[in-house]
XYZ file of N, CA and C in Angstrom:
648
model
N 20.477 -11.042 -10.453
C 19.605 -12.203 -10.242
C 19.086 -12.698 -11.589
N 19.156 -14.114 -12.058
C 18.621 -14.420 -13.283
C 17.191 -14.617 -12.977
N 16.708 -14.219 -13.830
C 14.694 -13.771 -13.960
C 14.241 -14.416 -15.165
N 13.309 -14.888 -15.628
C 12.038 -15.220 -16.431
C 10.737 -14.559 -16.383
N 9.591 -14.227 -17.251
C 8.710 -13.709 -17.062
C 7.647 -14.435 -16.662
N 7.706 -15.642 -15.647
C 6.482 -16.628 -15.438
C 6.345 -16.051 -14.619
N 6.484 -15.198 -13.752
C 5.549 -13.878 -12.496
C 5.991 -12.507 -12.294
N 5.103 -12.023 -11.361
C 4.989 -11.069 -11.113
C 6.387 -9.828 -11.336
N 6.275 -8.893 -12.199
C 7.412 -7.793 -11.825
C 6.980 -6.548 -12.533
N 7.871 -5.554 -12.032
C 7.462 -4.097 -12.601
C 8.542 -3.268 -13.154
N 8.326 -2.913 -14.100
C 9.363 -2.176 -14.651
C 8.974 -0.472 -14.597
N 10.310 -0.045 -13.965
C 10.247 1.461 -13.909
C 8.760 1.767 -13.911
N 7.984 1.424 -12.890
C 6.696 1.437 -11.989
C 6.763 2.635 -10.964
N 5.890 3.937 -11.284
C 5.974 4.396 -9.983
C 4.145 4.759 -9.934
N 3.796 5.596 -8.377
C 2.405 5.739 -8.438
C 2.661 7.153 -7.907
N 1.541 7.810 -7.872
C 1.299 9.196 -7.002
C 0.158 9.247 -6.784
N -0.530 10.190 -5.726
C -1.838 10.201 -4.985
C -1.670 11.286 -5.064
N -2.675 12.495 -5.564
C -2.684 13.730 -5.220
C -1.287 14.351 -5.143
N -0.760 13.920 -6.486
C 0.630 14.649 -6.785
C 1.712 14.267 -5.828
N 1.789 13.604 -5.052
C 2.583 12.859 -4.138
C 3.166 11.906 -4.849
N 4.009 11.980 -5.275
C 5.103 10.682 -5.382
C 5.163 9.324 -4.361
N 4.689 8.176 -4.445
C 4.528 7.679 -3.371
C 6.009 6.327 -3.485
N 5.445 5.906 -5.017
C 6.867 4.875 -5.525
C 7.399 5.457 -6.809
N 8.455 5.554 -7.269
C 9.064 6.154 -8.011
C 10.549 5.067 -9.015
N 10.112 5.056 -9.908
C 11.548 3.873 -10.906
C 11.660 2.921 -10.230
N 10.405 1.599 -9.468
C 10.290 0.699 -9.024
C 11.050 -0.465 -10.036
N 11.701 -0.905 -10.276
C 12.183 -2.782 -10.803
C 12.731 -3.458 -9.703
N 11.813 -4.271 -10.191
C 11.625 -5.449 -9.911
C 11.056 -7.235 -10.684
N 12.117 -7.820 -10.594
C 12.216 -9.144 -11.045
C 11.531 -10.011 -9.946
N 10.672 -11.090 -10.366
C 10.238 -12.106 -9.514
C 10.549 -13.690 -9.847
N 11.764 -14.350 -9.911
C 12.140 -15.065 -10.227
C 10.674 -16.396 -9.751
N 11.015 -17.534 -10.879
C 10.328 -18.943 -10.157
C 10.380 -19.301 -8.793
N 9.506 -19.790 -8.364
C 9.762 -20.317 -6.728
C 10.201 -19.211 -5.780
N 9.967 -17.953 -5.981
C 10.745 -16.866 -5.180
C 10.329 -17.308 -3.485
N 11.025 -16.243 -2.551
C 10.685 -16.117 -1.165
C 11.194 -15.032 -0.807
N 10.366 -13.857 -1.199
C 11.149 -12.471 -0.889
C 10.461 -11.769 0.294
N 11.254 -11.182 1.203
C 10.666 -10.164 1.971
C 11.225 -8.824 1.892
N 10.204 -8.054 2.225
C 10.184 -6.651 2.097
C 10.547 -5.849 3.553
N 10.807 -4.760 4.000
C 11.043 -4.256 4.934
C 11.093 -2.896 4.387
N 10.727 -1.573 5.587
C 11.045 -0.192 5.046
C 10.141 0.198 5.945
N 10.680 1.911 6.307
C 9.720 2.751 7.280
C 8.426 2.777 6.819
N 7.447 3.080 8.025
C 5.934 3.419 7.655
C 5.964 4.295 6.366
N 5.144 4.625 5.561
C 5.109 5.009 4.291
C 6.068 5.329 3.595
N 7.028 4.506 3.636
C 7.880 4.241 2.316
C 7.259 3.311 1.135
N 6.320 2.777 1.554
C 5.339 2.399 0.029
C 5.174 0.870 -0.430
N 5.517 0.161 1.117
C 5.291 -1.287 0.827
C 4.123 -1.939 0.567
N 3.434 -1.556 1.380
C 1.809 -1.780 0.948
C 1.562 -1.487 -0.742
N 1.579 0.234 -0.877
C 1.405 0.009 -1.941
C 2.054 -0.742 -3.150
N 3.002 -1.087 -2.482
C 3.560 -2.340 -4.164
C 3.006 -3.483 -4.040
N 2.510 -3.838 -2.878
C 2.531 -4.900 -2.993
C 0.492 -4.870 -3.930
N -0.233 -3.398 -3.819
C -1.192 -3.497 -3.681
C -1.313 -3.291 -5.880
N -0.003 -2.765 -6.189
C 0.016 -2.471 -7.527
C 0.174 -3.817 -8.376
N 1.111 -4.572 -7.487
C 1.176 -6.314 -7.711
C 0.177 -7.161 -8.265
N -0.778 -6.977 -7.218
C -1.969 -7.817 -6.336
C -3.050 -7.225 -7.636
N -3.000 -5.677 -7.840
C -3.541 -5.574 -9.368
C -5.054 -5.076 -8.543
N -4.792 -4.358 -7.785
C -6.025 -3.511 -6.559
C -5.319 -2.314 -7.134
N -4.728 -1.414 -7.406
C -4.776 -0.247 -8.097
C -3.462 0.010 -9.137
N -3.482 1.162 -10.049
C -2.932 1.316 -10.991
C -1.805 1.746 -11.228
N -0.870 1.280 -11.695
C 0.683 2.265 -11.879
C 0.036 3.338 -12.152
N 1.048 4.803 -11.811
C 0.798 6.042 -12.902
C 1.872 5.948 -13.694
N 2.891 5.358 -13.683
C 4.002 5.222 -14.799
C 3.982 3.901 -14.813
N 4.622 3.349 -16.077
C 5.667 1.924 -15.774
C 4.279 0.489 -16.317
N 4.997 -0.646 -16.331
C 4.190 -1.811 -16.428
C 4.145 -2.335 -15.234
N 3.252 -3.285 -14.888
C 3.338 -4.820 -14.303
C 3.119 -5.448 -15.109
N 4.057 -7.061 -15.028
C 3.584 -8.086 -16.314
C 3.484 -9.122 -14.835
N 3.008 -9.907 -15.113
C 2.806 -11.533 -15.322
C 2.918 -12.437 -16.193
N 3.741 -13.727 -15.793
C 3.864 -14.618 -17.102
C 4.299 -13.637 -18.138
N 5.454 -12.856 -18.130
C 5.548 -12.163 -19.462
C 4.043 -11.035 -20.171
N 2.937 -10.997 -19.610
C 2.140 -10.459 -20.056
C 1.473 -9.063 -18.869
N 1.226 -7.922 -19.667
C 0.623 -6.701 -18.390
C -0.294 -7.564 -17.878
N -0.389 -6.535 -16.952
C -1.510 -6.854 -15.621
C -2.940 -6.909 -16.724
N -3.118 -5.874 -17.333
C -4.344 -5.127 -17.934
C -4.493 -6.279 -19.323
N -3.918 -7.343 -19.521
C -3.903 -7.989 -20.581
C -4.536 -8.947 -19.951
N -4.646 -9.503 -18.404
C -5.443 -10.518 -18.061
C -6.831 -10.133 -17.238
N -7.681 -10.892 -17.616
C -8.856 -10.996 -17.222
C -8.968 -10.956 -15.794
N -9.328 -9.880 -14.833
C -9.573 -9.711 -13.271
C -9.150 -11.154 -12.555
N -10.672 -11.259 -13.099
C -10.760 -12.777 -11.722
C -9.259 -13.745 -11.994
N -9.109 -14.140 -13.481
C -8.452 -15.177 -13.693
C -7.222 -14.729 -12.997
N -6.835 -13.570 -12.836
C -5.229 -12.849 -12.542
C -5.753 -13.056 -10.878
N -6.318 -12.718 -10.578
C -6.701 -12.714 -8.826
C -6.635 -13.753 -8.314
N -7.322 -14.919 -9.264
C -6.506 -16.643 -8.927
C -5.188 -17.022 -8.550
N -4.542 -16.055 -9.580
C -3.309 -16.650 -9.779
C -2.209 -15.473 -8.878
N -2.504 -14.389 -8.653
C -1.725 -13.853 -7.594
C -2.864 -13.596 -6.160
N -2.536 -13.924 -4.959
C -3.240 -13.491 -4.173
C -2.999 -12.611 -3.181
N -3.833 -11.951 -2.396
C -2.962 -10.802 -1.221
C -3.902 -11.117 0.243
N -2.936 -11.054 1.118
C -3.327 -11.203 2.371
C -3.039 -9.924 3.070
N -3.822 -9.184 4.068
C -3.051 -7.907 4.496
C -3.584 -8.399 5.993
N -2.970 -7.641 6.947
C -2.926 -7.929 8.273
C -4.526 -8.064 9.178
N -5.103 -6.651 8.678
C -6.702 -6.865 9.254
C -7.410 -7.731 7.827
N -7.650 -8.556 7.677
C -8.534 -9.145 6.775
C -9.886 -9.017 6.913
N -10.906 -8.896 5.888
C -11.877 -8.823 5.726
C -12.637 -10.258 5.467
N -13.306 -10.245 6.501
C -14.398 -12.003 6.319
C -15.660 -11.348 5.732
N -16.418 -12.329 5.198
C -17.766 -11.868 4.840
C -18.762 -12.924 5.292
N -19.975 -12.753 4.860
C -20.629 -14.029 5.274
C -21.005 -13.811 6.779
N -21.478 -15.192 7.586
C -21.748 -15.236 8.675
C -20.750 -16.274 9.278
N -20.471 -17.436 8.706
C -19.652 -18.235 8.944
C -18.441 -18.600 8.423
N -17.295 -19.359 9.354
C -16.202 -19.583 8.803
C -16.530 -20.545 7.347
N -17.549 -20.870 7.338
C -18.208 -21.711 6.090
C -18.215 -20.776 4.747
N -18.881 -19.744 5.076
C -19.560 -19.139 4.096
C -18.424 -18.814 3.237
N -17.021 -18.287 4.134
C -15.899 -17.853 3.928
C -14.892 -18.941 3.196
N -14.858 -20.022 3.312
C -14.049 -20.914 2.485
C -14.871 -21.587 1.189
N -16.140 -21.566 1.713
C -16.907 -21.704 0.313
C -16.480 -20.782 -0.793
N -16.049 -19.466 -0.824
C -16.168 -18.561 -1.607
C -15.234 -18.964 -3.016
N -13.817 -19.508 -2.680
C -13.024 -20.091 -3.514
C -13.457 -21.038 -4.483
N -14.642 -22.006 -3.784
C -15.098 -22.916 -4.774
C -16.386 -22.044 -5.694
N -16.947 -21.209 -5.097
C -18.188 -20.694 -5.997
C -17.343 -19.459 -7.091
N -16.257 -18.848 -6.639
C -15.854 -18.426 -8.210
C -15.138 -19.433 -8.844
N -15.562 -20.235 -8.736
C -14.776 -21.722 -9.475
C -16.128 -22.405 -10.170
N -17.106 -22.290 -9.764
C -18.329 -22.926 -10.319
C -18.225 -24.078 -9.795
N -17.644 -24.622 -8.739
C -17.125 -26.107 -8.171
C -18.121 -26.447 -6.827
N -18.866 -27.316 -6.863
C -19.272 -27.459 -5.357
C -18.447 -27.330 -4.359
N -18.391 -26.859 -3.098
C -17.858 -26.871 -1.635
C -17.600 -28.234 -1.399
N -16.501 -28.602 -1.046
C -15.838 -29.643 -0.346
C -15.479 -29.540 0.684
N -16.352 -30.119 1.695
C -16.355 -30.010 2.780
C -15.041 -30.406 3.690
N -14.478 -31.772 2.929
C -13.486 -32.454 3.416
C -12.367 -31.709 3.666
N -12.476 -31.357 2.497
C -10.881 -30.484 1.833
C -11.041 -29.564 2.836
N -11.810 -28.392 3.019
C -12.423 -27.265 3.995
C -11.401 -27.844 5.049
N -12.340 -28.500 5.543
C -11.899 -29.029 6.918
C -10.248 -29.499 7.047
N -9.970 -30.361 6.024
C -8.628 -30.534 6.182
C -7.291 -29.172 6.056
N -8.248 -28.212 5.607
C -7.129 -26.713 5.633
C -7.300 -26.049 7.118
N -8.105 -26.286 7.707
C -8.491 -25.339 8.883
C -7.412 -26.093 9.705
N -7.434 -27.507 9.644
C -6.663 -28.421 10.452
C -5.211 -28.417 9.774
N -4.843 -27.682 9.136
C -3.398 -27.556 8.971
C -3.079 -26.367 9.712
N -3.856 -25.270 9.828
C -3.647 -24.225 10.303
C -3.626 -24.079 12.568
N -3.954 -24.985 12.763
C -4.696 -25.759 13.900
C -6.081 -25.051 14.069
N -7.092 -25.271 13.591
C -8.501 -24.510 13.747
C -9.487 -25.982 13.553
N -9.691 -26.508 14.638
C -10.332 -27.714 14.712
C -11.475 -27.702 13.491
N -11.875 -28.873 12.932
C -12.731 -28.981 11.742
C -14.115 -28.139 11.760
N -14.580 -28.636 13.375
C -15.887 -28.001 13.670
C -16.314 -26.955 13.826
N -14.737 -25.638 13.516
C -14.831 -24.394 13.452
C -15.369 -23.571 11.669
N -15.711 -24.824 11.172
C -16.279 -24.494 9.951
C -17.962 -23.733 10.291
N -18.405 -24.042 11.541
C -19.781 -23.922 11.409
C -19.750 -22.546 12.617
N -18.588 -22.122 13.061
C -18.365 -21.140 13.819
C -19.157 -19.539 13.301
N -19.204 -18.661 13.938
C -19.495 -17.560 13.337
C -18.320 -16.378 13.194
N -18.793 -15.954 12.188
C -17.302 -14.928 12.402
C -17.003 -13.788 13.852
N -18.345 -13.276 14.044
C -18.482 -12.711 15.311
C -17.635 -13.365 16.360
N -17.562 -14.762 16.262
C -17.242 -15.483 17.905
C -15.691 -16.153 17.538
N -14.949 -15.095 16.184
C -13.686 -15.610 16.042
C -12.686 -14.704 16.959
N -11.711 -15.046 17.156
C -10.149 -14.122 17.864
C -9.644 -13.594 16.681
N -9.131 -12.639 16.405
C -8.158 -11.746 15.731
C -7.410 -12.804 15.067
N -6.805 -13.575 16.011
C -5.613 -14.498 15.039
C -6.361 -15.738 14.468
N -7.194 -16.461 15.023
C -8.259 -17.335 13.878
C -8.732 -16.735 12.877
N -9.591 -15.265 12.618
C -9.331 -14.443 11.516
C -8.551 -14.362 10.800
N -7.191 -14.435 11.224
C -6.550 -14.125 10.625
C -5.957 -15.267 9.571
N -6.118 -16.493 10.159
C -5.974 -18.023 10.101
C -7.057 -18.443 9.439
N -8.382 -18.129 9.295
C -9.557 -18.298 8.393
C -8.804 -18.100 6.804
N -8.615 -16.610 7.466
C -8.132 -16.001 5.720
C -7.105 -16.360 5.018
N -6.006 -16.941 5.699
C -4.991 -17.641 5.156
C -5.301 -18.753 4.322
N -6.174 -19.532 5.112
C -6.647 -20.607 4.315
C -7.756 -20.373 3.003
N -8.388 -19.451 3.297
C -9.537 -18.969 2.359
C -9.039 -18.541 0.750
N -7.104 -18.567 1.238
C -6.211 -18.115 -0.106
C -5.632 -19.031 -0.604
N -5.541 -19.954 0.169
C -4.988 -21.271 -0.072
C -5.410 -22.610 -0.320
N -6.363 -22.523 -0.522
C -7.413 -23.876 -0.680
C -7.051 -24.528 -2.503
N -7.279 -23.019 -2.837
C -6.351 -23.349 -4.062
C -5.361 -22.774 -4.296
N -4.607 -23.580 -4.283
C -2.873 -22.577 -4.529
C -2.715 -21.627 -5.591
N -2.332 -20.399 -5.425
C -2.017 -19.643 -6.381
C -0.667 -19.927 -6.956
N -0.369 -18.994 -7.824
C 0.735 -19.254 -8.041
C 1.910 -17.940 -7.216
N 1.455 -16.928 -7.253
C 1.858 -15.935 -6.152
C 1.437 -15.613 -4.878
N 1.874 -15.306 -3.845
C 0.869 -15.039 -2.382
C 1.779 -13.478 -1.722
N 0.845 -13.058 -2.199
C 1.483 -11.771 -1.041
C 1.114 -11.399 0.281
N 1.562 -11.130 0.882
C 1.443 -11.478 2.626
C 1.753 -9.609 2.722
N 0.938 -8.749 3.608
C 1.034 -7.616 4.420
C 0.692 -7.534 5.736
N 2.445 -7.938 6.086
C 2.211 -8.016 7.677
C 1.377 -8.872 8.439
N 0.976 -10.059 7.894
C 0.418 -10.891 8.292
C 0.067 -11.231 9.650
N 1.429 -11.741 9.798
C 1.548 -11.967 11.665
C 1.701 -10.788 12.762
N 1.876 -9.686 12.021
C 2.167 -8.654 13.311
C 1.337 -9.306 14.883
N 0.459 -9.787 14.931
C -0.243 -9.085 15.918
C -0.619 -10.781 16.122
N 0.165 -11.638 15.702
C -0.387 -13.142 16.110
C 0.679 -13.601 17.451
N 0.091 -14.129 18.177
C 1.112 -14.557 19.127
C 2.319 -16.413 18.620
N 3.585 -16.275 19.370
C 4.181 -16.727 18.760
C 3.826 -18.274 18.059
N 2.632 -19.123 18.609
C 2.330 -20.513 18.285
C 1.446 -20.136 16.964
N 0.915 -19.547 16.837
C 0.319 -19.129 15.560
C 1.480 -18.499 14.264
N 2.119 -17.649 14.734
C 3.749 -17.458 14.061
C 3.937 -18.706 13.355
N 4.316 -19.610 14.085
C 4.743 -21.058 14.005
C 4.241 -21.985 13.064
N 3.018 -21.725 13.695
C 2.103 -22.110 13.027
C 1.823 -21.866 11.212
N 1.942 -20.970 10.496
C 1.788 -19.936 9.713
C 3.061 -20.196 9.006
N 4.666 -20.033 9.668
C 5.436 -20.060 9.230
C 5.189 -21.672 8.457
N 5.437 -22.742 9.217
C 5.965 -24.454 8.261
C 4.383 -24.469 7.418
N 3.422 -23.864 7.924
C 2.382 -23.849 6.461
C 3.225 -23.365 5.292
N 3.566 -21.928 5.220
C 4.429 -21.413 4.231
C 5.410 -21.961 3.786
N 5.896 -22.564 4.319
C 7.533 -23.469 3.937
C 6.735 -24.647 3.213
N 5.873 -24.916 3.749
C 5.620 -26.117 2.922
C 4.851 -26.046 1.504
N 3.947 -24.651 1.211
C 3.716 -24.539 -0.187
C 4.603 -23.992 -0.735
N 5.915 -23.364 -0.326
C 6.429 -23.168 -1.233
C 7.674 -23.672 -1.800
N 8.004 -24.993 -1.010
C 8.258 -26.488 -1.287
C 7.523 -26.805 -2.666
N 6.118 -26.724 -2.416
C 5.147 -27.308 -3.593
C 5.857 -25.947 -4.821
N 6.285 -24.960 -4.747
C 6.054 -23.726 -6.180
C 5.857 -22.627 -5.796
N 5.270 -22.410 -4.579
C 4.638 -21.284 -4.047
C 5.483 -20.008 -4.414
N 5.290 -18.690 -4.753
C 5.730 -17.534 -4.638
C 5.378 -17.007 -4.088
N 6.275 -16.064 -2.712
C 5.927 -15.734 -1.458
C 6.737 -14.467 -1.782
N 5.896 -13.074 -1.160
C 6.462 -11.977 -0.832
C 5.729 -11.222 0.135
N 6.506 -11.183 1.018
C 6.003 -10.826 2.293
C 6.764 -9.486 2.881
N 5.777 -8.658 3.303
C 6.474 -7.347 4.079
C 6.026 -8.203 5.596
N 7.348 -7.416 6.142
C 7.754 -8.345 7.257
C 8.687 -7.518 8.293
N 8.271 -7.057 9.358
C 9.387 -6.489 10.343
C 10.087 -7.830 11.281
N 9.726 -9.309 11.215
C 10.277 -10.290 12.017
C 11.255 -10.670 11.531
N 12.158 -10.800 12.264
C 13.887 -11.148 12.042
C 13.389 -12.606 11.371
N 12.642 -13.551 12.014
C 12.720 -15.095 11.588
C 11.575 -15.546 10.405
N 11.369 -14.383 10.011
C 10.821 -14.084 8.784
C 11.609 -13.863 7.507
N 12.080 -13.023 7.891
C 13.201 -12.078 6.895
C 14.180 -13.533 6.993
N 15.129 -14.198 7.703
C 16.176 -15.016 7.612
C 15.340 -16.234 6.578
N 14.106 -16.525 6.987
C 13.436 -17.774 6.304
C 13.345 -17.592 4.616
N 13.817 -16.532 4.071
C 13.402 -15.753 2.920
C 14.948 -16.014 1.701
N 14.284 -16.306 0.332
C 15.568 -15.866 0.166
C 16.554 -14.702 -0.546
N 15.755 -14.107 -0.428
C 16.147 -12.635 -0.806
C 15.327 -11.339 -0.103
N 16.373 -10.308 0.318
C 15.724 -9.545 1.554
C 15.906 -7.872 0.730
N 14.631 -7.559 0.404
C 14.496 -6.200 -0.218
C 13.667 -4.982 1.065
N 14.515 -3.560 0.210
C 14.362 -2.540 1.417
C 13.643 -1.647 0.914
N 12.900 -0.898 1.179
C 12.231 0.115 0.335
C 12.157 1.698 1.363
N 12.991 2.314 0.504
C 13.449 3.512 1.462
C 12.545 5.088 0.301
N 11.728 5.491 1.037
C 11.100 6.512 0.335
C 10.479 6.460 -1.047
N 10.169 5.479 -1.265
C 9.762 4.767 -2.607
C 10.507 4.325 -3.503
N 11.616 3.811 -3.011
C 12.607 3.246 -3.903
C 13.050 2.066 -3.536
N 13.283 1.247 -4.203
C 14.025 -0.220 -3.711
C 15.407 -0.586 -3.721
N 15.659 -1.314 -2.567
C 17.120 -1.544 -2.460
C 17.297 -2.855 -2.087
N 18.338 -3.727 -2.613
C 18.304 -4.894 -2.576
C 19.011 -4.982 -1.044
């Protein structure tokens, strides 16, 4: 595959937990505009790459670069802009679906735009007026649909997805899916662990990860 260093990859990357080998001589290239999905048994170690990526914990061997540069060479927040991670149970904070899309603009120093707000909820189908909702009185898959958008308001330049949809029923699938197709139309870099066949086909390159190792 021809590669550049404008994102995310790891060279001969592995981790261990309590002497456990978990990933082991990880490479990996993340070409421009990628659309990769991941697949592999329960702890074969997808999460965690994707979580060594995302720059939530540390190789014990090996680099991650970005843009040609380590992880540890960029500044937290600014790198957290620019790659983001979604995992299946998401964490809301706040009281409202408000409080929760505000958050993007206040590490931005940017006032809340309400408009904009509203016009992401309504791509996702989450009527506008669910801005003033509480998180308590959301469904699992509007949660889950909050947080999508809460990553996307400003586009990153990477998006990592863990298992996202498992547990969404299929109009939300749907839903979720032509959102995705369409930022990454715009540039988007998408890597998604994914057990859905119409996931994996939508992708364009399909990686396996068998006992902490990768296989194309």
């Amino acid at each position: 595959m021809k590669t550049n260093d404008r994102h995310s990859y790891t060279k001969s990357s592995g981790i261990s937990v309590e002497d456990k080998q978990i990933l082991e001589k990880i490479n990996l290239n993340v070409p421009e505009n990628a659309f990769l999905t991941l697949m592999g048994p329960s702890g074969s170690g997808k999460s965690t790459l994707l979580r060594l990526i995302a720059s939530l914990i540390t190789p014990t061997t090996g680099t991650i670069k970005y843009q040609g540069r380590p992880q540890s060479q960029w500044a937290k927040p600014q790198y957290r802009q620019a790659v983001s991670y979604s995992v299946q149970q998401p964490t809301l904070f706040g009281e409202t679906v408000q409080d929760n899309l505000a958050f993007p603009f206040i590490i931005r120093n940017l006032d809340f735009d309400r408009s904009r707000a509203e016009s992401a909820l309504d791509q996702v189908d989450l009527v506008p007026q669910r801005l003033k909702a509480t998180i308590n009185s959301l469904s699992g898959e509007e949660k889950q649909r909050v947080a999508l958008v809460r990553n996307l308001l400003f586009l990153p330049q990477v998006l990592l997805l863990d298992e996202v949809t498992t547990r969404l029923d299929s109009a939300t699938k749907s839903c979720i899916h032509k959102l995705l197709a369409h930022y990454h139309e715009q540039g988007l870099n998408i890597f998604w662990v994914t057990h859905d066949e119409s996931e994996i086909q939508a992708a364009d390159q399909f990686l396996l990860i068998k006992v902490g190792h990768l296989e194309a």
